[in-house]
Amino acid sequence: MVRTLESLTGQLVDEAPDAVIVSRENGTIVLANRRAHEMFGYPDGTLLGRSVDDLVPEDARARHPAHRIGYLAGEHAPLRRLPLRGLRRDGQAFAVEVSLSAVSTPDDGLLVTSVLRDDTAHREAQQASALLASIVQSSHDAIVTTDLDGVVLTWNPGAEVLYGFPADKMVGRSIERIIPDERRVDEAEILALVRVGGRMDRYRTTRLHADGSPITVSVLVSPLRDPRGTIVGMASTARDISEREHTEARVQAVLDAAPDALLGVDDAGNVVLVNAEAERLFDYPRYDLTQMAVHRLLPDGLPPAVAMLRIGGDSTPLDTERIGDPVDSGDVPRWATRTARRRDGQELPVEISCSALDTGEGVIVVATVRDITDRLAAEAEQRALREETERQKIEARLQRTQRLESLGQLAGGVAHDFNNLLAVILNYASFIVEDAAGTPLARDAEQIARAARRGSDLTHQLLAFARREVIRPRPLDVSTVVTEVEQMLQRSIGEHISLTTTTGPLPPVMADPGQLEQVLVNLAVNARDAMPSGGNLTIDTAAVTVDEDHPATRGGLAPGRYVRIRVSDTGTGMPKEVIDKAFDPFFTTKPSGQGTGLGLATVYGIITQAGGTVQIYSEAGFGTTITVLLPVTDAAVQEARPADTARDFNGHGATVLVVEDETALREVTERILRRGGYTVLSASDGREALQTSREHQGHIDVLLTDVIMPGMLGKDIADAITAARPGIRVVFMSGYAQPVLTTHGTLAADVHLLEKPFTGTELMMALHEQLSQARDDRQDPPG
């Protein structure tokens, strides 16, 4: 019987729900049940023989033996539910409650029995309960619990604030005190639902304040259960939405005042919000609209709410696909449009913008719908007007081009014969000046030469304006040109005008340096004439980038990199009607005899021939600014060659073959050359030139030939003679060489042209340069 009892006792200890550990005075464990091994994470039986100190966290282990000795040294009365910490085998510390008792053994020893309970779950439950109570107490919502008879069990501070009753006036009393009579039937139905385990999500209802005023609230109701799960009452959470209703009303008023239709669409694609303009646009009453799927109103649909949230919720216009060429369509872009369908089935073109709104109860896509019927009609009218304006501009440009072409043909025809005559006049006048130096005759001859030079300048202006003048473009630094011409400009404009130039490093442009200087001089002289009482003249340069939106592109200038030359004055300015005609040939506002009307026309011809453009901005009384744009080139600017300081241009017997069909000019040319020490052969046309070349047995150093002659052009003569005489140098002379010697008006680098009318000095310099080049070539043969 005793053995059976001992066996049963051991089994009871081993199956106890709490951990049981028995240890000696020195802490050695002599008994540990199954729950003790589980609690501390040791395999069954492995705690026997270990010290109870091993089950104590390291930070308290050093103090544990002293506590044990102190307990055993006293009366060692039983201790109940002491809060301590234990240490599992894996090193994890945990909270435990321990009860201790000590008993004496037959050998006068002591055994300590420890009953341990894991306190973690209990403490966590207590903490959760305290946290829940704190949440309830600190909540701004009114949280109230009642029993199944409607008697208030709890009443939090949120309820005191919302209903105006303190807790001690409501706990233990009926909840009907705050329920209006007209709502009691509803509340009874809700209580019946709660009795069977149901709950009510937020619903809108009315409660009574302590002062008797009604309060609109949103209430959530759920069953109240005891620890066994039995429903013992009802818990309700209420929130005052009176102010929200007022806010919603104000918001709706704002929405109704919006000029565009507004639709709020939920995730299911149903309209849940509309404004007054939506009612007008779609011709449906508000109630019908909020019961409708959005695709009935907007057949093209809307993007889902998640797409709006993914792009940040910003207002995003739909239909961003362009139609047609944006350049052709002008400044106003043409967009594809969506349609809206009215109640009567009529479809309207609309523009739609969308944004996403997270309401806390779901995401709503807010669509702004604008009827653009009138706008599209206006845009169509604007396009028609723009097209008509553009057509007129094209016609005006075509007429101007035709006028230029006619003037160019006239100028070219006149220039050839007129420059021949001027060359004869100029050089015979020079002979008189040289031979009769110091006499009245020489002074008269000088006046003749001056008139001839003025005639030559006028011819060149005509050719430049009509873009018929031969140009010799090369890479230029515009700032260098401005700096070099500055002193000459200062002398030209006079001391009563202040000249300021602002230049800096610039990319090179491809232009004829002489022509660019002529542009600057013409603009400066025009500015001077606009400031008779003095003023300020400013020239500045800069590198600019012309994009598609730049005003210059409207005149046909291609986008790209350009160098800008800006010439500004503080003169009288120009009215619009003068600006419109400023570039026309022979147009001038100056008194008769004081202007040719070719200054700005020449500037226009030179710059446009170089691929650039000229623009005028002016206001009467405030001055004028003329802006020149020249395209940038990739070619590098060449270093300036040192000027030829040699003054001896004597031919030293070199032989020149002169080919000129104009007898007077041929004779004066021969006379200049013979006076300059050349041996001269002459011919009146190409056939005679070829025959003279064949018959002349000696060396011919230079072929000097007119370009345009009847029967055979100068270029063909040069080709034939150079084929027979490879070492001969060729100099062309002409008053109008563009159609023959140039490509698009540009003279090739290997072509040497002496433009008529020329002086004797210019002729001698041209031949001297060619003979010098020939000598250099013989001294430094290629290869």
PDB file of C-alpha atoms in Angstrom, residues 150-356:
ATOM      1  CA  GLY A 150     -29.849  48.548 -21.468  1.00  0.00           C
ATOM      2  CA  VAL A 151     -28.266  49.430 -18.078  1.00  0.00           C
ATOM      3  CA  VAL A 152     -24.973  51.313 -18.504  1.00  0.00           C
ATOM      4  CA  LEU A 153     -21.967  49.326 -17.284  1.00  0.00           C
ATOM      5  CA  THR A 154     -19.122  51.674 -18.379  1.00  0.00           C
ATOM      6  CA  TRP A 155     -19.019  55.293 -19.584  1.00  0.00           C
ATOM      7  CA  ASN A 156     -15.664  56.655 -20.799  1.00  0.00           C
ATOM      8  CA  PRO A 157     -14.517  60.332 -20.815  1.00  0.00           C
ATOM      9  CA  GLY A 158     -15.306  60.517 -24.564  1.00  0.00           C
ATOM     10  CA  ALA A 159     -18.927  59.751 -23.695  1.00  0.00           C
ATOM     11  CA  GLU A 160     -18.900  62.441 -21.013  1.00  0.00           C
ATOM     12  CA  VAL A 161     -17.739  65.023 -23.572  1.00  0.00           C
ATOM     13  CA  LEU A 162     -20.105  63.921 -26.344  1.00  0.00           C
ATOM     14  CA  TYR A 163     -23.304  63.491 -24.299  1.00  0.00           C
ATOM     15  CA  GLY A 164     -22.616  65.979 -21.490  1.00  0.00           C
ATOM     16  CA  PHE A 165     -23.371  63.460 -18.679  1.00  0.00           C
ATOM     17  CA  PRO A 166     -20.623  62.540 -16.172  1.00  0.00           C
ATOM     18  CA  ALA A 167     -19.980  58.828 -15.647  1.00  0.00           C
ATOM     19  CA  ASP A 168     -21.417  58.751 -12.105  1.00  0.00           C
ATOM     20  CA  LYS A 169     -24.728  60.038 -13.512  1.00  0.00           C
ATOM     21  CA  MET A 170     -24.997  57.297 -16.127  1.00  0.00           C
ATOM     22  CA  VAL A 171     -23.363  54.097 -14.805  1.00  0.00           C
ATOM     23  CA  GLY A 172     -26.131  51.909 -13.383  1.00  0.00           C
ATOM     24  CA  ARG A 173     -28.847  53.847 -15.237  1.00  0.00           C
ATOM     25  CA  SER A 174     -30.728  53.104 -18.462  1.00  0.00           C
ATOM     26  CA  ILE A 175     -29.157  54.064 -21.780  1.00  0.00           C
ATOM     27  CA  GLU A 176     -32.580  55.285 -22.932  1.00  0.00           C
ATOM     28  CA  ARG A 177     -31.788  58.568 -21.229  1.00  0.00           C
ATOM     29  CA  ILE A 178     -29.807  59.627 -24.337  1.00  0.00           C
ATOM     30  CA  ILE A 179     -32.003  57.981 -27.000  1.00  0.00           C
ATOM     31  CA  PRO A 180     -34.748  60.107 -28.602  1.00  0.00           C
ATOM     32  CA  ASP A 181     -38.230  58.635 -28.597  1.00  0.00           C
ATOM     33  CA  GLU A 182     -38.326  58.319 -32.378  1.00  0.00           C
ATOM     34  CA  ARG A 183     -35.147  56.183 -32.340  1.00  0.00           C
ATOM     35  CA  ARG A 184     -36.077  53.682 -29.606  1.00  0.00           C
ATOM     36  CA  VAL A 185     -37.694  51.213 -32.006  1.00  0.00           C
ATOM     37  CA  ASP A 186     -34.481  51.173 -34.054  1.00  0.00           C
ATOM     38  CA  GLU A 187     -32.366  50.657 -30.940  1.00  0.00           C
ATOM     39  CA  ALA A 188     -34.577  47.730 -29.863  1.00  0.00           C
ATOM     40  CA  GLU A 189     -34.012  46.055 -33.224  1.00  0.00           C
ATOM     41  CA  ILE A 190     -30.274  46.550 -32.917  1.00  0.00           C
ATOM     42  CA  LEU A 191     -30.280  45.060 -29.387  1.00  0.00           C
ATOM     43  CA  ALA A 192     -32.151  42.021 -30.707  1.00  0.00           C
ATOM     44  CA  LEU A 193     -29.491  41.620 -33.388  1.00  0.00           C
ATOM     45  CA  VAL A 194     -26.719  41.828 -30.781  1.00  0.00           C
ATOM     46  CA  ARG A 195     -28.383  39.191 -28.561  1.00  0.00           C
ATOM     47  CA  VAL A 196     -27.857  36.609 -31.302  1.00  0.00           C
ATOM     48  CA  GLY A 197     -24.212  37.636 -31.887  1.00  0.00           C
ATOM     49  CA  GLY A 198     -24.707  40.173 -34.672  1.00  0.00           C
ATOM     50  CA  ARG A 199     -22.974  43.515 -34.968  1.00  0.00           C
ATOM     51  CA  MET A 200     -23.660  46.784 -36.735  1.00  0.00           C
ATOM     52  CA  ASP A 201     -21.006  48.646 -38.683  1.00  0.00           C
ATOM     53  CA  ARG A 202     -21.138  52.398 -38.548  1.00  0.00           C
ATOM     54  CA  TYR A 203     -24.619  53.755 -39.028  1.00  0.00           C
ATOM     55  CA  ARG A 204     -25.974  57.252 -38.725  1.00  0.00           C
ATOM     56  CA  THR A 205     -28.416  58.025 -35.921  1.00  0.00           C
ATOM     57  CA  THR A 206     -29.368  60.656 -33.326  1.00  0.00           C
ATOM     58  CA  ARG A 207     -28.624  60.935 -29.590  1.00  0.00           C
ATOM     59  CA  LEU A 208     -29.641  63.452 -26.906  1.00  0.00           C
ATOM     60  CA  HIS A 209     -27.214  65.779 -25.161  1.00  0.00           C
ATOM     61  CA  ALA A 210     -27.596  66.566 -21.446  1.00  0.00           C
ATOM     62  CA  ASP A 211     -29.011  69.952 -22.434  1.00  0.00           C
ATOM     63  CA  GLY A 212     -31.710  68.243 -24.506  1.00  0.00           C
ATOM     64  CA  SER A 213     -30.288  69.138 -27.951  1.00  0.00           C
ATOM     65  CA  PRO A 214     -30.032  66.398 -30.587  1.00  0.00           C
ATOM     66  CA  ILE A 215     -26.621  65.147 -31.763  1.00  0.00           C
ATOM     67  CA  THR A 216     -26.007  63.423 -35.086  1.00  0.00           C
ATOM     68  CA  VAL A 217     -23.626  60.511 -34.485  1.00  0.00           C
ATOM     69  CA  SER A 218     -22.065  57.599 -36.318  1.00  0.00           C
ATOM     70  CA  VAL A 219     -22.295  54.448 -34.192  1.00  0.00           C
ATOM     71  CA  LEU A 220     -20.602  51.040 -34.296  1.00  0.00           C
ATOM     72  CA  VAL A 221     -22.235  48.280 -32.159  1.00  0.00           C
ATOM     73  CA  SER A 222     -20.868  44.852 -31.183  1.00  0.00           C
ATOM     74  CA  PRO A 223     -21.752  42.142 -28.587  1.00  0.00           C
ATOM     75  CA  LEU A 224     -20.148  42.253 -25.085  1.00  0.00           C
ATOM     76  CA  ARG A 225     -19.009  38.783 -23.938  1.00  0.00           C
ATOM     77  CA  ASP A 226     -17.809  37.438 -20.588  1.00  0.00           C
ATOM     78  CA  PRO A 227     -14.673  35.254 -20.235  1.00  0.00           C
ATOM     79  CA  ARG A 228     -16.725  32.170 -21.128  1.00  0.00           C
ATOM     80  CA  GLY A 229     -17.889  33.776 -24.378  1.00  0.00           C
ATOM     81  CA  THR A 230     -21.447  34.337 -23.245  1.00  0.00           C
ATOM     82  CA  ILE A 231     -23.108  37.506 -24.564  1.00  0.00           C
ATOM     83  CA  VAL A 232     -23.847  39.643 -21.523  1.00  0.00           C
ATOM     84  CA  GLY A 233     -24.394  43.044 -23.084  1.00  0.00           C
ATOM     85  CA  MET A 234     -23.588  45.481 -25.857  1.00  0.00           C
ATOM     86  CA  ALA A 235     -20.622  47.785 -26.589  1.00  0.00           C
ATOM     87  CA  SER A 236     -21.113  50.891 -28.724  1.00  0.00           C
ATOM     88  CA  THR A 237     -18.641  53.401 -30.117  1.00  0.00           C
ATOM     89  CA  ALA A 238     -20.138  56.743 -31.215  1.00  0.00           C
ATOM     90  CA  ARG A 239     -18.634  59.761 -33.004  1.00  0.00           C
ATOM     91  CA  ASP A 240     -20.176  63.192 -33.450  1.00  0.00           C
ATOM     92  CA  ILE A 241     -20.691  63.873 -37.174  1.00  0.00           C
ATOM     93  CA  SER A 242     -22.792  67.009 -36.813  1.00  0.00           C
ATOM     94  CA  GLU A 243     -19.870  69.230 -37.801  1.00  0.00           C
ATOM     95  CA  ARG A 244     -18.954  66.850 -40.594  1.00  0.00           C
ATOM     96  CA  GLU A 245     -22.453  67.160 -42.005  1.00  0.00           C
ATOM     97  CA  HIS A 246     -22.050  70.946 -41.970  1.00  0.00           C
ATOM     98  CA  THR A 247     -18.629  70.597 -43.584  1.00  0.00           C
ATOM     99  CA  GLU A 248     -20.001  68.267 -46.236  1.00  0.00           C
ATOM    100  CA  ALA A 249     -22.729  70.786 -46.973  1.00  0.00           C
ATOM    101  CA  ARG A 250     -20.135  73.547 -47.356  1.00  0.00           C
ATOM    102  CA  VAL A 251     -17.983  71.312 -49.560  1.00  0.00           C
ATOM    103  CA  GLN A 252     -20.992  70.487 -51.714  1.00  0.00           C
ATOM    104  CA  ALA A 253     -21.676  74.209 -52.091  1.00  0.00           C
ATOM    105  CA  VAL A 254     -18.122  74.747 -53.261  1.00  0.00           C
ATOM    106  CA  LEU A 255     -18.416  71.846 -55.702  1.00  0.00           C
ATOM    107  CA  ASP A 256     -21.679  73.225 -57.042  1.00  0.00           C
ATOM    108  CA  ALA A 257     -19.980  76.567 -57.683  1.00  0.00           C
ATOM    109  CA  ALA A 258     -17.277  74.930 -59.842  1.00  0.00           C
ATOM    110  CA  PRO A 259     -17.526  75.849 -63.558  1.00  0.00           C
ATOM    111  CA  ASP A 260     -16.747  72.264 -64.656  1.00  0.00           C
ATOM    112  CA  ALA A 261     -18.696  69.069 -64.106  1.00  0.00           C
ATOM    113  CA  LEU A 262     -17.294  66.927 -61.267  1.00  0.00           C
ATOM    114  CA  LEU A 263     -17.856  63.184 -60.927  1.00  0.00           C
ATOM    115  CA  GLY A 264     -16.643  61.084 -57.992  1.00  0.00           C
ATOM    116  CA  VAL A 265     -16.328  57.423 -59.037  1.00  0.00           C
ATOM    117  CA  ASP A 266     -15.671  54.492 -56.705  1.00  0.00           C
ATOM    118  CA  ASP A 267     -13.631  51.354 -57.438  1.00  0.00           C
ATOM    119  CA  ALA A 268     -16.695  49.607 -58.823  1.00  0.00           C
ATOM    120  CA  GLY A 269     -17.120  52.323 -61.442  1.00  0.00           C
ATOM    121  CA  ASN A 270     -20.220  53.841 -59.894  1.00  0.00           C
ATOM    122  CA  VAL A 271     -20.815  57.574 -59.537  1.00  0.00           C
ATOM    123  CA  VAL A 272     -20.996  58.528 -55.843  1.00  0.00           C
ATOM    124  CA  LEU A 273     -20.487  62.305 -56.039  1.00  0.00           C
ATOM    125  CA  VAL A 274     -21.694  64.958 -58.478  1.00  0.00           C
ATOM    126  CA  ASN A 275     -22.079  68.720 -58.613  1.00  0.00           C
ATOM    127  CA  ALA A 276     -24.616  71.103 -60.144  1.00  0.00           C
ATOM    128  CA  GLU A 277     -22.626  71.512 -63.396  1.00  0.00           C
ATOM    129  CA  ALA A 278     -22.667  67.720 -63.852  1.00  0.00           C
ATOM    130  CA  GLU A 279     -26.461  67.813 -63.628  1.00  0.00           C
ATOM    131  CA  ARG A 280     -26.549  70.521 -66.308  1.00  0.00           C
ATOM    132  CA  LEU A 281     -23.980  68.885 -68.585  1.00  0.00           C
ATOM    133  CA  PHE A 282     -25.456  65.376 -68.554  1.00  0.00           C
ATOM    134  CA  ASP A 283     -29.117  66.535 -68.119  1.00  0.00           C
ATOM    135  CA  TYR A 284     -29.818  64.083 -65.268  1.00  0.00           C
ATOM    136  CA  PRO A 285     -31.071  64.948 -61.756  1.00  0.00           C
ATOM    137  CA  ARG A 286     -28.522  64.444 -58.989  1.00  0.00           C
ATOM    138  CA  TYR A 287     -30.282  61.410 -57.543  1.00  0.00           C
ATOM    139  CA  ASP A 288     -30.182  59.565 -60.876  1.00  0.00           C
ATOM    140  CA  LEU A 289     -26.519  60.412 -61.435  1.00  0.00           C
ATOM    141  CA  THR A 290     -25.423  58.952 -58.087  1.00  0.00           C
ATOM    142  CA  GLN A 291     -27.149  55.672 -58.953  1.00  0.00           C
ATOM    143  CA  MET A 292     -25.429  55.367 -62.334  1.00  0.00           C
ATOM    144  CA  ALA A 293     -22.366  53.575 -63.724  1.00  0.00           C
ATOM    145  CA  VAL A 294     -19.832  56.053 -65.049  1.00  0.00           C
ATOM    146  CA  HIS A 295     -19.498  54.374 -68.466  1.00  0.00           C
ATOM    147  CA  ARG A 296     -23.067  55.487 -69.273  1.00  0.00           C
ATOM    148  CA  LEU A 297     -21.884  59.100 -68.954  1.00  0.00           C
ATOM    149  CA  LEU A 298     -18.291  58.716 -70.211  1.00  0.00           C
ATOM    150  CA  PRO A 299     -18.215  55.914 -72.809  1.00  0.00           C
ATOM    151  CA  ASP A 300     -14.391  56.019 -73.014  1.00  0.00           C
ATOM    152  CA  GLY A 301     -14.175  55.231 -69.295  1.00  0.00           C
ATOM    153  CA  LEU A 302     -11.720  56.420 -66.625  1.00  0.00           C
ATOM    154  CA  PRO A 303      -8.436  54.990 -65.332  1.00  0.00           C
ATOM    155  CA  PRO A 304      -8.711  52.860 -62.167  1.00  0.00           C
ATOM    156  CA  ALA A 305      -8.023  54.459 -58.792  1.00  0.00           C
ATOM    157  CA  VAL A 306      -4.819  52.442 -58.312  1.00  0.00           C
ATOM    158  CA  ALA A 307      -3.385  54.026 -61.452  1.00  0.00           C
ATOM    159  CA  MET A 308      -4.060  57.482 -60.036  1.00  0.00           C
ATOM    160  CA  LEU A 309      -2.442  56.590 -56.717  1.00  0.00           C
ATOM    161  CA  ARG A 310       0.577  55.136 -58.518  1.00  0.00           C
ATOM    162  CA  ILE A 311       1.324  58.495 -60.129  1.00  0.00           C
ATOM    163  CA  GLY A 312       0.966  60.364 -56.875  1.00  0.00           C
ATOM    164  CA  GLY A 313      -2.680  61.402 -57.020  1.00  0.00           C
ATOM    165  CA  ASP A 314      -1.962  64.590 -58.952  1.00  0.00           C
ATOM    166  CA  SER A 315      -4.516  65.920 -61.402  1.00  0.00           C
ATOM    167  CA  THR A 316      -3.722  64.078 -64.616  1.00  0.00           C
ATOM    168  CA  PRO A 317      -5.258  65.168 -67.944  1.00  0.00           C
ATOM    169  CA  LEU A 318      -6.332  62.340 -70.173  1.00  0.00           C
ATOM    170  CA  ASP A 319      -6.081  62.232 -73.958  1.00  0.00           C
ATOM    171  CA  THR A 320      -2.474  63.344 -74.263  1.00  0.00           C
ATOM    172  CA  GLU A 321      -2.079  62.036 -77.797  1.00  0.00           C
ATOM    173  CA  ARG A 322      -1.316  64.821 -80.264  1.00  0.00           C
ATOM    174  CA  ILE A 323      -3.052  64.913 -83.617  1.00  0.00           C
ATOM    175  CA  GLY A 324      -1.058  66.114 -86.626  1.00  0.00           C
ATOM    176  CA  ASP A 325       2.181  68.055 -86.739  1.00  0.00           C
ATOM    177  CA  PRO A 326       2.476  70.489 -83.785  1.00  0.00           C
ATOM    178  CA  VAL A 327       4.454  72.849 -86.028  1.00  0.00           C
ATOM    179  CA  ASP A 328       1.709  72.910 -88.644  1.00  0.00           C
ATOM    180  CA  SER A 329      -0.972  73.378 -86.022  1.00  0.00           C
ATOM    181  CA  GLY A 330       0.484  76.645 -84.737  1.00  0.00           C
ATOM    182  CA  ASP A 331       0.874  77.786 -81.162  1.00  0.00           C
ATOM    183  CA  VAL A 332      -2.309  76.110 -79.840  1.00  0.00           C
ATOM    184  CA  PRO A 333      -1.792  72.319 -79.535  1.00  0.00           C
ATOM    185  CA  ARG A 334      -4.534  70.108 -80.902  1.00  0.00           C
ATOM    186  CA  TRP A 335      -5.347  67.164 -78.639  1.00  0.00           C
ATOM    187  CA  ALA A 336      -7.465  64.084 -79.107  1.00  0.00           C
ATOM    188  CA  THR A 337     -10.700  64.468 -77.125  1.00  0.00           C
ATOM    189  CA  ARG A 338     -13.008  62.136 -75.237  1.00  0.00           C
ATOM    190  CA  THR A 339     -16.768  62.191 -75.361  1.00  0.00           C
ATOM    191  CA  ALA A 340     -19.543  62.598 -72.811  1.00  0.00           C
ATOM    192  CA  ARG A 341     -23.050  61.241 -73.434  1.00  0.00           C
ATOM    193  CA  ARG A 342     -26.071  63.272 -72.358  1.00  0.00           C
ATOM    194  CA  ARG A 343     -29.467  61.971 -71.305  1.00  0.00           C
ATOM    195  CA  ASP A 344     -30.855  62.450 -74.834  1.00  0.00           C
ATOM    196  CA  GLY A 345     -27.978  60.439 -76.345  1.00  0.00           C
ATOM    197  CA  GLN A 346     -26.105  63.472 -77.697  1.00  0.00           C
ATOM    198  CA  GLU A 347     -22.332  63.089 -77.470  1.00  0.00           C
ATOM    199  CA  LEU A 348     -20.172  66.102 -76.603  1.00  0.00           C
ATOM    200  CA  PRO A 349     -16.398  66.550 -76.942  1.00  0.00           C
ATOM    201  CA  VAL A 350     -14.937  66.955 -73.466  1.00  0.00           C
ATOM    202  CA  GLU A 351     -11.594  67.354 -71.748  1.00  0.00           C
ATOM    203  CA  ILE A 352     -11.140  65.197 -68.652  1.00  0.00           C
ATOM    204  CA  SER A 353      -8.670  65.489 -65.779  1.00  0.00           C
ATOM    205  CA  CYS A 354      -8.496  62.899 -63.009  1.00  0.00           C
ATOM    206  CA  SER A 355      -7.122  62.647 -59.495  1.00  0.00           C
ATOM    207  CA  ALA A 356      -7.452  60.066 -56.740  1.00  0.00           C
TER     208      ALA A 356
END
